[in-house]
Amino acid sequence: RRSLELARARKSTAAATRLDRAATVGRNAGRARRNVIAQLEPGVARLHVLRLELLNAAHFDSYRAIASDQENARAKTFQFERHRHEFLATRGLVRTVLGSYADEDPKKLRFTKGQWGKPRVASPDRAKAIAFNLSNTDGMVVLMVTREREVGVDVERLDGTSDLDSVATRVFAPTELAALRRLPREEQP
């Protein structure tokens, strides 16, 4: 049974490749610094999608290597391997992508929680301009990144019995709902 997803990756393999490239950038962060954050245009958000089925044991090992001690300790508390993997993939995606934008070693990133518990970059200073939000559902993690403004993203697994229009009516802004309804039926999720 296939699910519809609010955030879909057109090329899932490309998403995993970008993640691998981001991890490489993070590992090579000791080299000459460049202003990668400038690549995030003001007012534009970038969406990174990771499908867990594309990952293997080596990916999870690399995520453990860049995770903080607290993150690794928390990963060990999950009873089921798939939940541990989803947690590690979420932290790995955040660290490698943000590390790439900040041209910083992903392991050196520190996080804090904002006013409503939303995670933000606490250090290093060069990465503080990056704003992000993430969401995950069974088998998928999405990360939205921008700079100097708040951003939000949500992904949910929908089964065939879900009424997408009623969900969209409850959660989308009026302009988003109108844009969705303008799409030809075959292009709607």
Short mmCIF file of N, CA and C in Angstrom, two decimals:
data_model
loop_
_atom_site.label_atom_id
_atom_site.label_comp_id
_atom_site.label_asym_id
_atom_site.label_seq_id
_atom_site.Cartn_x
_atom_site.Cartn_y
_atom_site.Cartn_z
N ARG A 1 0.85 -1.18 0.00
CA ARG A 1 0.00 0.00 0.00
C ARG A 1 0.89 1.23 0.00
N ARG A 2 0.71 2.08 -0.96
CA ARG A 2 1.53 3.29 -1.09
C ARG A 2 0.84 4.43 -0.37
N SER A 3 1.61 5.30 0.18
CA SER A 3 1.03 6.45 0.88
C SER A 3 1.26 7.72 0.07
N LEU A 4 0.37 8.66 0.27
CA LEU A 4 0.57 10.00 -0.28
C LEU A 4 1.31 10.78 0.77
N GLU A 5 2.20 11.61 0.39
CA GLU A 5 2.95 12.41 1.33
C GLU A 5 2.82 13.86 0.95
N LEU A 6 2.64 14.73 1.96
CA LEU A 6 2.51 16.15 1.66
C LEU A 6 3.80 16.70 1.09
N ALA A 7 4.92 16.19 1.56
CA ALA A 7 6.21 16.61 0.99
C ALA A 7 6.78 15.39 0.29
N ARG A 8 6.92 15.45 -1.06
CA ARG A 8 7.42 14.31 -1.82
C ARG A 8 8.74 14.66 -2.47
N ALA A 9 9.61 13.69 -2.48
CA ALA A 9 10.88 13.87 -3.19
C ALA A 9 10.71 13.31 -4.59
N ARG A 10 10.93 14.14 -5.60
CA ARG A 10 10.81 13.65 -6.96
C ARG A 10 11.95 12.71 -7.28
N LYS A 11 13.10 12.99 -6.71
CA LYS A 11 14.25 12.13 -6.96
C LYS A 11 14.86 11.77 -5.62
N SER A 12 14.36 10.70 -5.01
CA SER A 12 14.82 10.31 -3.68
C SER A 12 16.31 10.00 -3.68
N THR A 13 16.80 9.40 -4.74
CA THR A 13 18.21 9.08 -4.80
C THR A 13 19.05 10.34 -4.77
N ALA A 14 18.59 11.38 -5.42
CA ALA A 14 19.32 12.64 -5.42
C ALA A 14 19.38 13.22 -4.03
N ALA A 15 18.31 13.05 -3.23
CA ALA A 15 18.30 13.57 -1.86
C ALA A 15 19.37 12.87 -1.03
N ALA A 16 19.49 11.56 -1.17
CA ALA A 16 20.52 10.83 -0.42
C ALA A 16 21.91 11.24 -0.89
N THR A 17 22.08 11.47 -2.17
CA THR A 17 23.38 11.91 -2.70
C THR A 17 23.75 13.28 -2.15
N ARG A 18 22.76 14.19 -2.11
CA ARG A 18 23.04 15.52 -1.55
C ARG A 18 23.44 15.41 -0.09
N LEU A 19 22.79 14.49 0.65
CA LEU A 19 23.11 14.30 2.05
C LEU A 19 24.55 13.80 2.18
N ASP A 20 24.93 12.85 1.34
CA ASP A 20 26.31 12.35 1.38
C ASP A 20 27.29 13.47 1.08
N ARG A 21 26.96 14.32 0.07
CA ARG A 21 27.84 15.45 -0.26
C ARG A 21 27.93 16.42 0.91
N ALA A 22 26.80 16.66 1.57
CA ALA A 22 26.79 17.58 2.72
C ALA A 22 27.66 17.02 3.84
N ALA A 23 27.61 15.71 4.06
CA ALA A 23 28.45 15.10 5.09
C ALA A 23 29.92 15.27 4.74
N THR A 24 30.26 15.14 3.47
CA THR A 24 31.64 15.32 3.04
C THR A 24 32.08 16.76 3.27
N VAL A 25 31.22 17.72 2.94
CA VAL A 25 31.55 19.13 3.18
C VAL A 25 31.80 19.34 4.67
N GLY A 26 30.93 18.76 5.51
CA GLY A 26 31.09 18.91 6.95
C GLY A 26 32.40 18.32 7.44
N ARG A 27 32.77 17.15 6.92
CA ARG A 27 34.02 16.52 7.35
C ARG A 27 35.24 17.32 6.90
N ASN A 28 35.11 18.05 5.81
CA ASN A 28 36.22 18.84 5.28
C ASN A 28 36.14 20.30 5.73
N ALA A 29 35.39 20.56 6.79
CA ALA A 29 35.14 21.94 7.20
C ALA A 29 36.40 22.65 7.69
N GLY A 30 37.47 21.93 7.99
CA GLY A 30 38.69 22.58 8.46
C GLY A 30 39.41 23.32 7.34
N ARG A 31 39.03 23.08 6.12
CA ARG A 31 39.65 23.76 4.98
C ARG A 31 39.19 25.21 4.93
N ALA A 32 39.66 25.94 3.96
CA ALA A 32 39.35 27.37 3.83
C ALA A 32 37.85 27.62 3.91
N ARG A 33 37.45 28.59 4.72
CA ARG A 33 36.04 28.94 4.91
C ARG A 33 35.53 29.78 3.75
N ARG A 34 34.27 29.60 3.42
CA ARG A 34 33.64 30.44 2.41
C ARG A 34 32.25 30.80 2.93
N ASN A 35 31.65 31.79 2.36
CA ASN A 35 30.36 32.26 2.83
C ASN A 35 29.24 31.46 2.18
N VAL A 36 29.05 30.24 2.63
CA VAL A 36 28.04 29.35 2.08
C VAL A 36 26.65 29.82 2.47
N ILE A 37 26.52 30.41 3.64
CA ILE A 37 25.21 30.88 4.10
C ILE A 37 24.64 31.89 3.12
N ALA A 38 25.48 32.62 2.44
CA ALA A 38 25.02 33.60 1.45
C ALA A 38 24.27 32.91 0.31
N GLN A 39 24.49 31.60 0.13
CA GLN A 39 23.76 30.87 -0.90
C GLN A 39 22.28 30.73 -0.56
N LEU A 40 21.94 30.94 0.69
CA LEU A 40 20.53 30.93 1.10
C LEU A 40 19.98 32.32 0.86
N GLU A 41 19.23 32.48 -0.20
CA GLU A 41 18.70 33.78 -0.56
C GLU A 41 17.65 34.21 0.46
N PRO A 42 17.64 35.48 0.86
CA PRO A 42 16.61 35.95 1.79
C PRO A 42 15.22 35.71 1.20
N GLY A 43 14.33 35.21 2.04
CA GLY A 43 12.96 34.97 1.61
C GLY A 43 12.75 33.67 0.86
N VAL A 44 13.81 32.89 0.66
CA VAL A 44 13.70 31.61 -0.05
C VAL A 44 14.04 30.50 0.94
N ALA A 45 13.21 29.48 0.95
CA ALA A 45 13.46 28.32 1.81
C ALA A 45 13.82 27.13 0.93
N ARG A 46 14.72 26.32 1.41
CA ARG A 46 15.10 25.11 0.69
C ARG A 46 14.61 23.90 1.47
N LEU A 47 14.05 22.95 0.77
CA LEU A 47 13.51 21.74 1.38
C LEU A 47 14.43 20.57 1.07
N HIS A 48 14.83 19.86 2.12
CA HIS A 48 15.67 18.67 1.99
C HIS A 48 14.84 17.49 2.46
N VAL A 49 14.76 16.46 1.63
CA VAL A 49 13.94 15.29 1.93
C VAL A 49 14.85 14.08 1.99
N LEU A 50 14.66 13.28 3.03
CA LEU A 50 15.45 12.06 3.20
C LEU A 50 14.50 10.89 3.41
N ARG A 51 14.62 9.90 2.56
CA ARG A 51 13.81 8.68 2.70
C ARG A 51 14.71 7.62 3.33
N LEU A 52 14.28 7.10 4.47
CA LEU A 52 15.11 6.18 5.22
C LEU A 52 15.41 4.88 4.48
N GLU A 53 14.55 4.48 3.57
CA GLU A 53 14.79 3.24 2.84
C GLU A 53 16.04 3.32 1.96
N LEU A 54 16.54 4.53 1.70
CA LEU A 54 17.73 4.70 0.87
C LEU A 54 19.02 4.60 1.67
N LEU A 55 18.90 4.50 2.98
CA LEU A 55 20.07 4.51 3.85
C LEU A 55 20.53 3.10 4.19
N ASN A 56 21.82 2.99 4.48
CA ASN A 56 22.37 1.70 4.90
C ASN A 56 23.13 1.88 6.21
N ALA A 57 23.72 0.81 6.70
CA ALA A 57 24.41 0.84 8.00
C ALA A 57 25.52 1.89 8.04
N ALA A 58 26.21 2.09 6.93
CA ALA A 58 27.29 3.09 6.91
C ALA A 58 26.75 4.50 7.16
N HIS A 59 25.57 4.80 6.62
CA HIS A 59 24.96 6.11 6.88
C HIS A 59 24.71 6.29 8.38
N PHE A 60 24.12 5.28 9.00
CA PHE A 60 23.81 5.40 10.43
C PHE A 60 25.08 5.49 11.27
N ASP A 61 26.13 4.79 10.87
CA ASP A 61 27.42 4.91 11.57
C ASP A 61 27.95 6.33 11.47
N SER A 62 27.83 6.94 10.28
CA SER A 62 28.33 8.31 10.13
C SER A 62 27.48 9.29 10.93
N TYR A 63 26.18 9.05 11.05
CA TYR A 63 25.32 9.92 11.85
C TYR A 63 25.69 9.82 13.33
N ARG A 64 25.97 8.59 13.80
CA ARG A 64 26.40 8.41 15.19
C ARG A 64 27.70 9.18 15.45
N ALA A 65 28.59 9.17 14.47
CA ALA A 65 29.89 9.82 14.62
C ALA A 65 29.78 11.34 14.75
N ILE A 66 28.76 11.94 14.13
CA ILE A 66 28.63 13.40 14.21
C ILE A 66 27.61 13.85 15.26
N ALA A 67 26.87 12.91 15.81
CA ALA A 67 25.87 13.25 16.83
C ALA A 67 26.55 13.64 18.14
N SER A 68 25.88 14.46 18.92
CA SER A 68 26.40 14.82 20.24
C SER A 68 26.26 13.62 21.17
N ASP A 69 26.94 13.67 22.31
CA ASP A 69 26.82 12.60 23.30
C ASP A 69 25.37 12.44 23.75
N GLN A 70 24.67 13.56 23.94
CA GLN A 70 23.26 13.50 24.36
C GLN A 70 22.40 12.86 23.28
N GLU A 71 22.65 13.19 22.02
CA GLU A 71 21.88 12.61 20.93
C GLU A 71 22.11 11.11 20.84
N ASN A 72 23.36 10.68 20.97
CA ASN A 72 23.65 9.25 20.93
C ASN A 72 23.03 8.53 22.11
N ALA A 73 23.06 9.16 23.29
CA ALA A 73 22.44 8.55 24.46
C ALA A 73 20.92 8.42 24.25
N ARG A 74 20.32 9.46 23.69
CA ARG A 74 18.87 9.39 23.45
C ARG A 74 18.54 8.33 22.41
N ALA A 75 19.36 8.19 21.38
CA ALA A 75 19.11 7.18 20.35
C ALA A 75 19.07 5.79 20.97
N LYS A 76 19.90 5.55 21.96
CA LYS A 76 19.94 4.23 22.61
C LYS A 76 18.68 3.92 23.41
N THR A 77 17.90 4.94 23.74
CA THR A 77 16.70 4.71 24.54
C THR A 77 15.52 4.18 23.73
N PHE A 78 15.60 4.25 22.40
CA PHE A 78 14.50 3.75 21.57
C PHE A 78 14.53 2.23 21.55
N GLN A 79 13.39 1.64 21.79
CA GLN A 79 13.29 0.19 21.86
C GLN A 79 13.46 -0.47 20.49
N PHE A 80 12.89 0.14 19.47
CA PHE A 80 12.91 -0.46 18.15
C PHE A 80 13.98 0.19 17.26
N GLU A 81 14.65 -0.66 16.50
CA GLU A 81 15.73 -0.18 15.63
C GLU A 81 15.24 0.88 14.65
N ARG A 82 14.06 0.70 14.08
CA ARG A 82 13.57 1.68 13.09
C ARG A 82 13.39 3.06 13.72
N HIS A 83 13.02 3.11 15.01
CA HIS A 83 12.90 4.41 15.69
C HIS A 83 14.27 5.01 15.98
N ARG A 84 15.23 4.17 16.34
CA ARG A 84 16.61 4.65 16.53
C ARG A 84 17.15 5.21 15.22
N HIS A 85 16.91 4.47 14.14
CA HIS A 85 17.39 4.91 12.82
C HIS A 85 16.73 6.22 12.41
N GLU A 86 15.44 6.35 12.64
CA GLU A 86 14.75 7.59 12.27
C GLU A 86 15.30 8.77 13.08
N PHE A 87 15.54 8.56 14.36
CA PHE A 87 16.11 9.62 15.19
C PHE A 87 17.50 10.01 14.69
N LEU A 88 18.36 9.01 14.46
CA LEU A 88 19.71 9.29 13.97
C LEU A 88 19.70 9.96 12.60
N ALA A 89 18.81 9.52 11.72
CA ALA A 89 18.72 10.13 10.39
C ALA A 89 18.27 11.58 10.50
N THR A 90 17.33 11.85 11.40
CA THR A 90 16.87 13.23 11.60
C THR A 90 18.02 14.11 12.07
N ARG A 91 18.74 13.66 13.09
CA ARG A 91 19.86 14.44 13.61
C ARG A 91 20.97 14.54 12.55
N GLY A 92 21.21 13.45 11.82
CA GLY A 92 22.23 13.47 10.78
C GLY A 92 21.90 14.44 9.66
N LEU A 93 20.62 14.45 9.24
CA LEU A 93 20.20 15.37 8.19
C LEU A 93 20.39 16.82 8.65
N VAL A 94 19.94 17.13 9.85
CA VAL A 94 20.08 18.49 10.38
C VAL A 94 21.55 18.89 10.44
N ARG A 95 22.37 18.04 11.02
CA ARG A 95 23.78 18.38 11.21
C ARG A 95 24.54 18.50 9.88
N THR A 96 24.31 17.57 8.95
CA THR A 96 25.08 17.62 7.70
C THR A 96 24.62 18.78 6.82
N VAL A 97 23.32 18.99 6.72
CA VAL A 97 22.84 20.08 5.86
C VAL A 97 23.22 21.44 6.45
N LEU A 98 22.95 21.64 7.74
CA LEU A 98 23.29 22.94 8.34
C LEU A 98 24.80 23.14 8.38
N GLY A 99 25.55 22.07 8.63
CA GLY A 99 27.00 22.16 8.59
C GLY A 99 27.50 22.57 7.22
N SER A 100 26.84 22.05 6.19
CA SER A 100 27.20 22.41 4.82
C SER A 100 26.92 23.89 4.55
N TYR A 101 25.73 24.37 4.93
CA TYR A 101 25.41 25.78 4.71
C TYR A 101 26.35 26.70 5.50
N ALA A 102 26.71 26.30 6.71
CA ALA A 102 27.58 27.14 7.54
C ALA A 102 29.06 26.89 7.26
N ASP A 103 29.35 25.91 6.39
CA ASP A 103 30.73 25.51 6.12
C ASP A 103 31.44 25.21 7.45
N GLU A 104 30.77 24.39 8.23
CA GLU A 104 31.23 24.07 9.58
C GLU A 104 31.16 22.56 9.78
N ASP A 105 32.03 22.04 10.63
CA ASP A 105 32.00 20.63 11.00
C ASP A 105 30.65 20.35 11.67
N PRO A 106 29.86 19.40 11.15
CA PRO A 106 28.53 19.13 11.71
C PRO A 106 28.57 18.77 13.19
N LYS A 107 29.64 18.14 13.64
CA LYS A 107 29.75 17.75 15.05
C LYS A 107 29.87 18.97 15.96
N LYS A 108 30.37 20.09 15.43
CA LYS A 108 30.57 21.29 16.25
C LYS A 108 29.30 22.11 16.42
N LEU A 109 28.25 21.79 15.66
CA LEU A 109 27.00 22.55 15.80
C LEU A 109 26.37 22.27 17.16
N ARG A 110 25.90 23.30 17.80
CA ARG A 110 25.19 23.19 19.07
C ARG A 110 23.81 23.79 18.88
N PHE A 111 22.84 23.21 19.55
CA PHE A 111 21.46 23.63 19.38
C PHE A 111 20.84 24.03 20.71
N THR A 112 19.84 24.88 20.61
CA THR A 112 19.06 25.27 21.77
C THR A 112 17.61 25.26 21.32
N LYS A 113 16.70 25.51 22.24
CA LYS A 113 15.29 25.57 21.89
C LYS A 113 14.81 27.00 22.01
N GLY A 114 13.99 27.40 21.05
CA GLY A 114 13.42 28.74 21.04
C GLY A 114 12.25 28.85 21.99
N GLN A 115 11.53 29.93 21.86
CA GLN A 115 10.42 30.26 22.76
C GLN A 115 9.37 29.15 22.85
N TRP A 116 9.04 28.49 21.75
CA TRP A 116 8.02 27.45 21.76
C TRP A 116 8.61 26.06 21.62
N GLY A 117 9.87 25.90 21.98
CA GLY A 117 10.51 24.60 21.93
C GLY A 117 11.07 24.21 20.57
N LYS A 118 11.02 25.11 19.63
CA LYS A 118 11.53 24.85 18.28
C LYS A 118 13.06 24.92 18.31
N PRO A 119 13.76 23.92 17.74
CA PRO A 119 15.22 23.95 17.78
C PRO A 119 15.81 25.06 16.92
N ARG A 120 16.94 25.59 17.39
CA ARG A 120 17.70 26.61 16.65
C ARG A 120 19.18 26.38 16.88
N VAL A 121 19.97 26.96 16.02
CA VAL A 121 21.42 26.84 16.15
C VAL A 121 21.88 27.79 17.25
N ALA A 122 22.63 27.26 18.22
CA ALA A 122 23.16 28.09 19.31
C ALA A 122 24.60 28.51 19.01
N SER A 123 25.36 27.64 18.38
CA SER A 123 26.73 27.95 18.01
C SER A 123 27.16 26.97 16.93
N PRO A 124 28.17 27.32 16.17
CA PRO A 124 28.99 28.53 16.22
C PRO A 124 28.21 29.74 15.69
N ASP A 125 28.75 30.91 15.99
CA ASP A 125 28.07 32.16 15.63
C ASP A 125 27.74 32.25 14.15
N ARG A 126 28.64 31.79 13.28
CA ARG A 126 28.42 31.90 11.84
C ARG A 126 27.18 31.15 11.38
N ALA A 127 26.72 30.17 12.16
CA ALA A 127 25.56 29.37 11.78
C ALA A 127 24.25 29.89 12.36
N LYS A 128 24.32 30.89 13.24
CA LYS A 128 23.11 31.39 13.90
C LYS A 128 22.12 32.03 12.95
N ALA A 129 22.57 32.49 11.80
CA ALA A 129 21.67 33.13 10.83
C ALA A 129 20.78 32.10 10.13
N ILE A 130 21.11 30.82 10.25
CA ILE A 130 20.33 29.77 9.61
C ILE A 130 19.11 29.46 10.46
N ALA A 131 17.95 29.50 9.83
CA ALA A 131 16.71 29.09 10.48
C ALA A 131 16.25 27.80 9.82
N PHE A 132 15.68 26.91 10.62
CA PHE A 132 15.25 25.64 10.05
C PHE A 132 14.08 25.07 10.83
N ASN A 133 13.43 24.12 10.22
CA ASN A 133 12.38 23.37 10.88
C ASN A 133 12.39 21.99 10.26
N LEU A 134 12.04 21.00 11.03
CA LEU A 134 12.03 19.65 10.51
C LEU A 134 10.80 18.90 10.96
N SER A 135 10.50 17.87 10.22
CA SER A 135 9.36 17.02 10.52
C SER A 135 9.70 15.63 10.01
N ASN A 136 9.12 14.63 10.63
CA ASN A 136 9.32 13.28 10.13
C ASN A 136 8.04 12.47 10.27
N THR A 137 7.97 11.47 9.46
CA THR A 137 6.88 10.51 9.50
C THR A 137 7.50 9.17 9.20
N ASP A 138 6.74 8.14 9.25
CA ASP A 138 7.25 6.80 9.06
C ASP A 138 8.06 6.69 7.77
N GLY A 139 9.40 6.65 7.90
CA GLY A 139 10.26 6.45 6.74
C GLY A 139 10.72 7.69 6.01
N MET A 140 10.33 8.88 6.46
CA MET A 140 10.71 10.10 5.76
C MET A 140 11.02 11.21 6.76
N VAL A 141 12.07 11.97 6.45
CA VAL A 141 12.43 13.14 7.24
C VAL A 141 12.52 14.31 6.27
N VAL A 142 11.93 15.45 6.64
CA VAL A 142 12.05 16.65 5.82
C VAL A 142 12.65 17.77 6.67
N LEU A 143 13.48 18.56 6.05
CA LEU A 143 14.15 19.69 6.70
C LEU A 143 14.00 20.90 5.80
N MET A 144 13.45 21.97 6.33
CA MET A 144 13.33 23.22 5.57
C MET A 144 14.33 24.19 6.17
N VAL A 145 15.10 24.85 5.31
CA VAL A 145 16.17 25.75 5.74
C VAL A 145 16.03 27.09 5.04
N THR A 146 16.23 28.14 5.79
CA THR A 146 16.27 29.49 5.24
C THR A 146 17.22 30.29 6.12
N ARG A 147 17.26 31.59 5.92
CA ARG A 147 18.10 32.39 6.81
C ARG A 147 17.32 33.59 7.31
N GLU A 148 17.61 33.90 8.56
CA GLU A 148 17.13 35.12 9.22
C GLU A 148 15.62 35.29 9.27
N ARG A 149 14.86 34.18 9.21
CA ARG A 149 13.42 34.26 9.41
C ARG A 149 12.91 32.89 9.81
N GLU A 150 11.81 32.86 10.51
CA GLU A 150 11.24 31.60 10.95
C GLU A 150 10.63 30.87 9.76
N VAL A 151 10.63 29.56 9.84
CA VAL A 151 10.09 28.73 8.77
C VAL A 151 9.47 27.49 9.42
N GLY A 152 8.49 26.93 8.76
CA GLY A 152 7.85 25.72 9.29
C GLY A 152 7.58 24.73 8.19
N VAL A 153 7.63 23.45 8.54
CA VAL A 153 7.36 22.38 7.58
C VAL A 153 6.69 21.24 8.34
N ASP A 154 5.84 20.52 7.64
CA ASP A 154 5.21 19.35 8.24
C ASP A 154 5.05 18.29 7.16
N VAL A 155 5.25 17.06 7.53
CA VAL A 155 5.04 15.94 6.62
C VAL A 155 4.25 14.90 7.41
N GLU A 156 3.27 14.32 6.75
CA GLU A 156 2.44 13.30 7.38
C GLU A 156 2.22 12.17 6.41
N ARG A 157 2.12 10.99 6.95
CA ARG A 157 1.77 9.82 6.14
C ARG A 157 0.26 9.78 6.05
N LEU A 158 -0.23 9.69 4.84
CA LEU A 158 -1.67 9.61 4.62
C LEU A 158 -1.99 8.24 4.05
N ASP A 159 -2.97 7.57 4.62
CA ASP A 159 -3.38 6.31 4.02
C ASP A 159 -4.47 6.59 2.99
N GLY A 160 -4.87 5.61 2.26
CA GLY A 160 -5.83 5.78 1.17
C GLY A 160 -7.20 6.25 1.62
N THR A 161 -7.49 6.17 2.93
CA THR A 161 -8.82 6.57 3.40
C THR A 161 -8.87 8.03 3.81
N SER A 162 -7.73 8.70 3.79
CA SER A 162 -7.69 10.10 4.20
C SER A 162 -8.32 10.99 3.15
N ASP A 163 -9.00 12.00 3.60
CA ASP A 163 -9.58 13.01 2.71
C ASP A 163 -8.65 14.20 2.70
N LEU A 164 -7.80 14.26 1.68
CA LEU A 164 -6.78 15.30 1.60
C LEU A 164 -7.38 16.70 1.66
N ASP A 165 -8.51 16.89 1.01
CA ASP A 165 -9.13 18.22 1.00
C ASP A 165 -9.50 18.67 2.40
N SER A 166 -10.04 17.77 3.22
CA SER A 166 -10.41 18.18 4.58
C SER A 166 -9.16 18.46 5.43
N VAL A 167 -8.10 17.68 5.20
CA VAL A 167 -6.85 17.94 5.92
C VAL A 167 -6.29 19.30 5.49
N ALA A 168 -6.25 19.54 4.18
CA ALA A 168 -5.73 20.80 3.65
C ALA A 168 -6.55 21.98 4.18
N THR A 169 -7.85 21.84 4.25
CA THR A 169 -8.72 22.91 4.74
C THR A 169 -8.39 23.26 6.19
N ARG A 170 -8.03 22.26 6.98
CA ARG A 170 -7.72 22.50 8.40
C ARG A 170 -6.33 23.09 8.61
N VAL A 171 -5.35 22.71 7.79
CA VAL A 171 -3.96 23.08 8.11
C VAL A 171 -3.32 24.10 7.17
N PHE A 172 -3.85 24.28 5.97
CA PHE A 172 -3.23 25.21 5.03
C PHE A 172 -3.78 26.62 5.20
N ALA A 173 -2.93 27.58 4.92
CA ALA A 173 -3.37 28.98 4.86
C ALA A 173 -4.29 29.12 3.64
N PRO A 174 -5.18 30.11 3.64
CA PRO A 174 -6.10 30.28 2.51
C PRO A 174 -5.40 30.36 1.15
N THR A 175 -4.26 31.05 1.08
CA THR A 175 -3.55 31.16 -0.20
C THR A 175 -2.98 29.81 -0.62
N GLU A 176 -2.50 29.00 0.35
CA GLU A 176 -1.97 27.68 0.03
C GLU A 176 -3.10 26.76 -0.46
N LEU A 177 -4.24 26.84 0.21
CA LEU A 177 -5.39 26.02 -0.17
C LEU A 177 -5.85 26.37 -1.58
N ALA A 178 -5.90 27.66 -1.88
CA ALA A 178 -6.30 28.10 -3.22
C ALA A 178 -5.32 27.60 -4.27
N ALA A 179 -4.01 27.66 -3.98
CA ALA A 179 -2.99 27.18 -4.92
C ALA A 179 -3.13 25.68 -5.15
N LEU A 180 -3.41 24.93 -4.10
CA LEU A 180 -3.60 23.49 -4.22
C LEU A 180 -4.80 23.18 -5.10
N ARG A 181 -5.88 23.87 -4.89
CA ARG A 181 -7.11 23.62 -5.65
C ARG A 181 -7.01 24.06 -7.11
N ARG A 182 -6.08 24.96 -7.42
CA ARG A 182 -5.87 25.39 -8.81
C ARG A 182 -5.10 24.35 -9.63
N LEU A 183 -4.39 23.46 -8.93
CA LEU A 183 -3.62 22.43 -9.65
C LEU A 183 -4.55 21.49 -10.39
N PRO A 184 -4.14 21.01 -11.57
CA PRO A 184 -4.93 19.97 -12.24
C PRO A 184 -5.02 18.74 -11.31
N ARG A 185 -6.10 18.02 -11.35
CA ARG A 185 -6.36 16.89 -10.44
C ARG A 185 -5.20 15.90 -10.43
N GLU A 186 -4.61 15.63 -11.59
CA GLU A 186 -3.53 14.63 -11.66
C GLU A 186 -2.24 15.10 -10.99
N GLU A 187 -2.12 16.41 -10.75
CA GLU A 187 -0.92 16.94 -10.08
C GLU A 187 -1.13 17.15 -8.59
N GLN A 188 -2.35 17.00 -8.12
CA GLN A 188 -2.62 17.16 -6.70
C GLN A 188 -2.16 15.92 -5.95
N PRO A 189 -1.66 16.11 -4.73
CA PRO A 189 -1.21 14.94 -3.95
C PRO A 189 -2.37 14.04 -3.58
#
